[in-house]
Structures are given as C-alpha cells and as structure tokens.
Short mmCIF file of C-alpha atoms in Angstrom, two decimals:
data_model
loop_
_atom_site.label_atom_id
_atom_site.label_comp_id
_atom_site.label_asym_id
_atom_site.label_seq_id
_atom_site.Cartn_x
_atom_site.Cartn_y
_atom_site.Cartn_z
CA MET A 214 -38.06 264.92 26.75
CA ASP A 215 -37.84 267.96 24.46
CA ARG A 216 -37.73 267.35 20.73
CA ILE A 217 -34.53 268.10 18.84
CA ARG A 218 -34.87 271.43 17.03
CA ALA A 219 -33.26 271.92 13.61
CA ILE A 220 -33.47 274.43 10.77
CA LEU A 221 -32.69 273.08 7.30
CA LEU A 222 -31.52 275.45 4.54
CA PRO A 223 -31.79 274.27 0.91
CA GLY A 224 -29.55 274.90 -2.06
CA ALA A 225 -30.04 277.45 -4.79
CA VAL A 226 -32.26 275.25 -6.99
CA LEU A 227 -34.89 273.09 -5.26
CA PRO A 228 -37.25 274.79 -2.73
CA ALA A 229 -36.89 273.73 0.88
CA GLN A 230 -39.96 271.52 1.27
CA PRO A 231 -39.39 269.15 -1.69
CA ALA A 232 -35.66 269.20 -0.98
CA TYR A 233 -36.02 268.01 2.61
CA GLU A 234 -39.36 266.19 2.68
CA ALA A 235 -37.83 262.70 2.62
CA LEU A 236 -35.22 263.58 5.24
CA ILE A 237 -37.81 265.09 7.61
CA ASP A 238 -39.91 261.94 7.30
CA ALA A 239 -36.84 259.80 8.06
CA LEU A 240 -35.88 261.92 11.08
CA GLY A 241 -39.15 260.99 12.75
CA PRO A 242 -41.33 262.67 15.36
CA GLU A 243 -38.53 263.18 17.90
CA VAL A 244 -37.05 265.89 15.63
CA GLU A 245 -38.79 269.21 15.07
CA ALA A 246 -37.25 270.09 11.73
CA LEU A 247 -38.07 273.28 9.84
CA ALA A 248 -37.27 273.37 6.13
CA LYS A 249 -36.74 277.08 5.52
CA ASP A 250 -36.73 278.59 2.03
CA LEU A 251 -34.01 281.02 1.11
CA GLU A 252 -34.67 284.74 1.45
CA LEU A 253 -33.16 284.99 -2.02
CA TYR A 254 -36.38 283.70 -3.58
CA ALA A 255 -38.94 285.63 -1.53
CA ASP A 256 -39.78 287.70 -4.65
CA ASP A 257 -39.38 287.28 -8.38
CA GLU A 258 -35.91 288.86 -8.34
CA PRO A 259 -33.14 288.65 -5.71
CA PRO A 260 -33.65 291.34 -3.04
CA PRO A 261 -31.59 294.52 -3.57
CA GLY A 262 -28.28 294.19 -1.77
CA TRP A 263 -28.83 290.49 -1.08
CA SER A 264 -25.92 288.67 0.56
CA LEU A 265 -25.31 285.75 2.89
CA ASP A 266 -26.10 288.18 5.70
CA THR A 267 -29.65 288.41 4.31
CA GLU A 268 -29.97 284.66 4.83
CA ILE A 269 -28.51 284.96 8.34
CA ASP A 270 -31.15 287.56 9.21
CA GLY A 271 -33.86 285.26 7.84
CA VAL A 272 -32.73 282.36 10.02
CA LEU A 273 -32.66 284.60 13.09
CA ARG A 274 -36.20 285.84 12.41
CA GLU A 275 -37.47 282.29 11.95
CA ALA A 276 -35.79 280.99 15.10
CA ASP A 277 -37.00 283.94 17.17
CA ALA A 278 -40.55 283.53 15.88
CA LEU A 279 -40.44 279.89 17.03
CA GLY A 280 -38.98 280.85 20.39
CA TRP A 281 -35.82 278.82 19.69
CA GLU A 282 -32.92 280.32 21.62
CA THR A 283 -30.63 277.56 20.36
CA PHE A 284 -31.01 275.00 17.58
CA HIS A 285 -29.13 272.81 15.12
CA LEU A 286 -28.48 274.23 11.66
CA VAL A 287 -28.21 272.16 8.46
CA GLY A 288 -27.30 273.67 5.09
CA TYR A 289 -26.91 272.22 1.61
CA SER A 290 -25.01 273.91 -1.25
CA GLY A 291 -25.87 277.63 -1.19
CA GLY A 292 -27.70 277.05 2.06
CA GLY A 293 -24.52 275.42 3.36
CA ALA A 294 -22.56 278.59 2.61
CA ALA A 295 -25.23 280.57 4.49
CA ALA A 296 -25.01 278.11 7.40
CA LEU A 297 -21.25 278.62 7.61
CA ALA A 298 -21.73 282.39 7.62
CA PHE A 299 -24.33 282.01 10.40
CA ALA A 300 -21.94 279.90 12.49
CA ALA A 301 -19.25 282.56 12.16
CA LYS A 302 -21.54 285.39 13.26
CA HIS A 303 -23.91 283.74 15.76
CA PRO A 304 -22.17 280.68 17.26
CA GLU A 305 -24.06 281.19 20.53
CA ARG A 306 -27.35 280.30 18.81
CA LEU A 307 -26.17 276.93 17.46
CA LEU A 308 -25.99 273.56 19.16
CA SER A 309 -24.28 272.06 16.10
CA LEU A 310 -23.62 272.62 12.42
CA ALA A 311 -24.23 270.14 9.59
CA LEU A 312 -22.94 270.89 6.09
CA LEU A 313 -24.14 269.04 3.00
CA GLU A 314 -21.59 270.06 0.37
CA PRO A 315 -21.64 273.84 0.95
CA ALA A 316 -21.25 275.74 -2.32
CA TRP A 317 -18.49 277.95 -0.90
CA ALA A 318 -16.41 278.11 2.26
CA GLY A 319 -14.41 281.32 2.28
CA SER A 320 -11.63 282.73 0.12
CA TRP A 321 -8.61 281.51 2.09
CA ASP A 322 -6.20 278.61 1.50
CA TRP A 323 -7.63 277.62 -1.89
CA SER A 324 -5.77 274.88 -3.72
CA PRO A 325 -4.64 275.69 -7.28
CA ALA A 326 -7.26 273.28 -8.64
CA HIS A 327 -10.03 274.96 -6.62
CA ALA A 328 -8.95 278.40 -7.85
CA GLU A 329 -8.99 277.16 -11.44
CA LEU A 330 -12.46 275.71 -10.98
CA TRP A 331 -13.78 279.06 -9.75
CA LYS A 332 -12.47 280.71 -12.90
CA LYS A 333 -14.75 278.32 -14.79
CA TYR A 334 -17.70 279.27 -12.59
CA GLU A 335 -17.04 282.93 -13.39
CA GLU A 336 -17.10 282.15 -17.11
CA LEU A 337 -20.74 281.04 -16.80
CA GLU A 338 -21.92 284.59 -16.10
CA GLY A 339 -22.85 285.53 -19.68
CA LEU A 340 -24.57 282.27 -20.70
CA PRO A 341 -28.33 282.08 -21.40
CA PRO A 342 -30.35 280.46 -18.57
CA ASP A 343 -30.69 276.92 -19.98
CA GLU A 344 -27.04 276.68 -20.96
CA PHE A 345 -26.01 278.29 -17.68
CA MET A 346 -27.80 275.65 -15.61
CA LEU A 347 -26.38 272.76 -17.63
CA GLU A 348 -22.79 273.99 -17.41
CA PHE A 349 -23.21 274.87 -13.74
CA MET A 350 -24.27 271.31 -12.99
CA ARG A 351 -21.42 269.80 -15.00
CA LEU A 352 -18.86 271.69 -12.94
CA GLY A 353 -20.23 270.19 -9.72
CA VAL A 354 -19.57 266.53 -10.54
CA ARG A 355 -16.71 264.28 -11.62
CA PRO A 356 -16.08 264.37 -15.40
CA ASP A 357 -17.34 260.80 -15.93
CA VAL A 358 -20.69 261.39 -14.20
CA VAL A 359 -23.70 261.35 -16.54
CA LEU A 360 -26.25 263.89 -15.37
CA PRO A 361 -29.91 262.97 -15.80
CA PRO A 362 -31.94 264.83 -18.43
CA PRO A 363 -34.44 267.45 -17.27
CA PRO A 364 -37.82 265.97 -16.32
CA PRO A 365 -40.41 265.95 -19.12
CA GLY A 366 -42.90 268.76 -19.46
CA PRO A 367 -42.58 272.45 -18.67
CA PRO A 368 -40.34 273.43 -15.73
CA PRO A 369 -42.04 274.42 -12.47
CA PRO A 370 -42.69 278.17 -12.12
CA TRP A 371 -40.06 278.61 -9.41
CA MET A 372 -37.34 277.40 -11.78
CA ALA A 373 -37.38 280.72 -13.64
CA LYS A 374 -35.86 282.41 -10.58
CA ARG A 375 -32.94 280.03 -10.23
CA PRO A 376 -30.33 281.29 -12.75
CA ALA A 377 -30.52 284.80 -11.27
CA GLY A 378 -30.37 283.36 -7.76
CA ILE A 379 -27.30 281.23 -8.50
CA ARG A 380 -25.61 284.24 -10.10
CA ALA A 381 -26.35 286.24 -6.94
CA PHE A 382 -24.63 283.57 -4.86
CA LEU A 383 -21.59 283.47 -7.17
CA ARG A 384 -21.22 287.26 -7.11
CA ASN A 385 -21.55 287.46 -3.32
CA PHE A 386 -18.95 284.74 -2.82
CA LYS A 387 -16.39 287.06 -4.48
CA SER A 388 -16.81 289.77 -1.85
CA TYR A 389 -18.22 288.17 1.32
CA ASP A 390 -15.86 288.11 4.29
CA LEU A 391 -16.22 284.70 5.92
CA ASP A 392 -14.02 285.00 8.98
CA ARG A 393 -11.77 281.95 9.28
CA ALA A 394 -10.77 282.78 12.86
CA ARG A 395 -14.39 283.02 14.00
CA LEU A 396 -15.16 279.67 12.37
CA ALA A 397 -12.13 278.12 14.05
CA ALA A 398 -13.50 279.32 17.38
CA PHE A 399 -16.89 277.67 16.78
CA PRO A 400 -17.27 275.42 19.83
CA GLN A 401 -19.88 272.90 18.68
CA PRO A 402 -19.60 269.71 16.61
CA VAL A 403 -19.53 269.99 12.81
CA PHE A 404 -20.78 267.27 10.44
CA PHE A 405 -19.98 267.23 6.72
CA ALA A 406 -21.65 264.96 4.12
CA LEU A 407 -19.65 264.54 0.89
CA GLY A 408 -20.69 262.79 -2.31
CA GLY A 409 -18.09 260.45 -3.74
CA LEU A 410 -19.11 261.42 -7.29
CA SER A 411 -19.02 265.17 -6.68
CA ASN A 412 -16.19 267.26 -8.14
CA PRO A 413 -13.27 266.65 -5.74
CA ASP A 414 -11.70 269.99 -6.70
CA ASP A 415 -14.86 271.67 -5.43
CA TYR A 416 -16.65 269.93 -2.57
CA GLY A 417 -13.81 267.57 -1.67
CA GLU A 418 -11.44 270.52 -1.42
CA ILE A 419 -13.93 272.39 0.77
CA ALA A 420 -14.28 269.37 3.07
CA GLY A 421 -10.51 269.19 3.48
CA ARG A 422 -10.16 272.88 4.26
CA LEU A 423 -13.01 272.87 6.77
CA ALA A 424 -11.63 269.77 8.47
CA ARG A 425 -8.51 271.83 9.23
CA VAL A 426 -10.56 274.83 10.38
CA PHE A 427 -12.92 272.92 12.67
CA PHE A 428 -10.36 270.43 13.97
CA PRO A 429 -10.74 268.49 16.26
CA ASP A 430 -14.57 268.33 16.30
CA PHE A 431 -15.27 267.68 12.62
CA HIS A 432 -16.86 264.52 11.26
CA LEU A 433 -16.73 263.72 7.52
CA GLU A 434 -19.15 261.16 6.09
CA VAL A 435 -18.69 260.10 2.45
CA PHE A 436 -21.68 258.86 0.45
CA SER A 437 -19.76 257.01 -2.24
CA LYS A 438 -22.55 256.77 -4.86
CA ARG A 439 -23.92 260.30 -4.47
CA HIS A 440 -23.04 263.61 -6.09
CA HIS A 441 -24.12 267.20 -5.64
CA PHE A 442 -27.27 266.84 -7.74
CA ASP A 443 -28.53 263.58 -6.25
CA PRO A 444 -27.64 264.40 -2.63
CA PRO A 445 -28.10 262.09 0.35
CA HIS A 446 -30.92 264.11 1.91
CA ARG A 447 -33.06 263.17 -1.10
CA ILE A 448 -31.62 259.80 -2.20
CA GLU A 449 -30.39 258.23 1.07
CA PRO A 450 -32.50 260.05 3.67
CA GLU A 451 -32.62 257.16 6.17
CA ARG A 452 -28.82 256.88 6.38
CA LEU A 453 -28.38 260.63 6.65
CA ALA A 454 -31.14 260.90 9.25
CA GLU A 455 -29.44 258.30 11.45
CA LEU A 456 -26.12 260.15 11.20
CA LEU A 457 -27.71 263.50 11.96
CA ARG A 458 -29.58 262.17 14.99
CA LYS A 459 -26.32 260.82 16.42
CA HIS A 460 -24.59 264.12 15.66
CA TRP A 461 -27.34 266.12 17.37
CA GLU A 462 -27.66 263.81 20.37
CA ARG A 463 -23.92 264.02 20.98
CA ALA A 464 -24.01 267.81 20.66
CA GLU A 465 -26.93 268.13 23.06
CA GLY A 466 -25.34 265.77 25.55
CA ARG A 467 -22.17 267.80 25.55
CA SER A 468 -24.13 271.03 25.86
CA GLU A 469 -26.02 269.72 28.89
CA ALA A 470 -22.77 268.57 30.48
CA SER A 471 -21.17 271.99 29.99
CA THR A 472 -24.12 273.75 31.64
CA GLY A 473 -24.34 271.26 34.48
CA SER A 474 -27.97 270.35 33.69
#
C-alpha cells in the first residue's frame, strides 16, 4: 500500500524541521511527510516582491520534484495562510487541507473584534525587533496567558530573519486577494486545530469563518490547554498525528471512491 504523502508548512518563526520533528515521528513510517521551509527565509532578507504566491510556487516545485501529483497539505500560522492560498489556486493538487491556526484567512466577513485586533497588529510595525516579537506574541493568546521567557543564551542565527519575515506576512495580508468563492468550491476535507488558550478574536474567529466557508466538510478540533506558541504539533504530537491520519485516510478513501479505483 502506498504511503500517505503530506507537505507540512511551518509558521513565521520556527524552521520547518524543529517545528515538525515530533509530529513526523508520531505519524510513523506509513506517512511520507515533508517539512518544507518557507521561501520567505531562503536568503537573509525576504525575496523582492514576496507574497503568498511565492510560497505557493515553492510548494509546487517541491511536489513536482518529488513526483507527487496529489498530496495532503498542512500549514501552521503563516504557513497556514499559505496553505489556504494554495487550496484556492490549486485545489486539484490536494487530497485534503489541514490548518493549524492559520495567521490570516482573507479580508471578508471580519467581526468587529477581529478588525480591532488587526489594527493592533498594524501598530507593531515601527517597534524594534525584540519588542516587536514580544508584543506580536502577546496578541496571539488570551490576556491571562503567561508566555514563557526566551530560552537562555544567544538566539539561534535564523532568529534574526524573523521580525522582517513576520512584517512581510502582515504587509501581504493587507493586499492579497484570497478568493472566498474558490475556497468554498474546494472539494476535499478540511481539518482545523485550535488552541483553547489562543486569542479567540484571532484564531477562534478565523475558525468560525472558515467553518462557514468550507461547510459541510470541515472538522474543528480544540486543544484546550494549547495556544499559538505552544501548538499541538510540538506539545501534543501523538494526539494530532492520530487525528491527521484519520483525516487523511478518510480523504483518500473518498478520493478512491470518486475515481472508481
């Protein structure tokens, strides 16, 4: 039996391999999972003209190089926004979509609280890098959540790229046209993992909007003790792996039925 094929896109902070190492281990040998770094960080500065379409092109190149005509796509945070954009533009390449708190999900049907939150994100633009990262993280969680201090010692070299990368995401979200109608026509199952301690005006609002877009084939799983910066793919990889395997097996079973194989 062929192995399940999946591409995993990380968020705007942690590189793909450390972000997904525990999840890939938990998925086991029956899953061929590729943790793909963002095109955003290929060089020291974001590529000129970078957008979510740049990430789409990167996923296509990777899949084509592997000979994967179809595959499952998983995206967390900024990578989740890129995964949504991919699903809108290339639904024929995907067997399913899994979203782990995407950082953004289009500019339509925002609640007043979500719109107010994005004003606060915009206010981060002029902050120095250390303060920017701290305030950015605070906006992503419930007000009573205590964020852990930075690990001791100097930050890893890749960390220097992250404030500019996050700013690139925030700027592109203002102008990118994520087509709601194309998402609504996406034919495959969609899975969404939501942290119970994440900011409900951010990721909870996104989950609610996407549930309406992808209805009826949308499954929401809440990880009550998790938030955006201690996500289930790193802290509860076994539980997430089990859910993803079921999601993928159901998607592949339906795909085989539709093709008569």
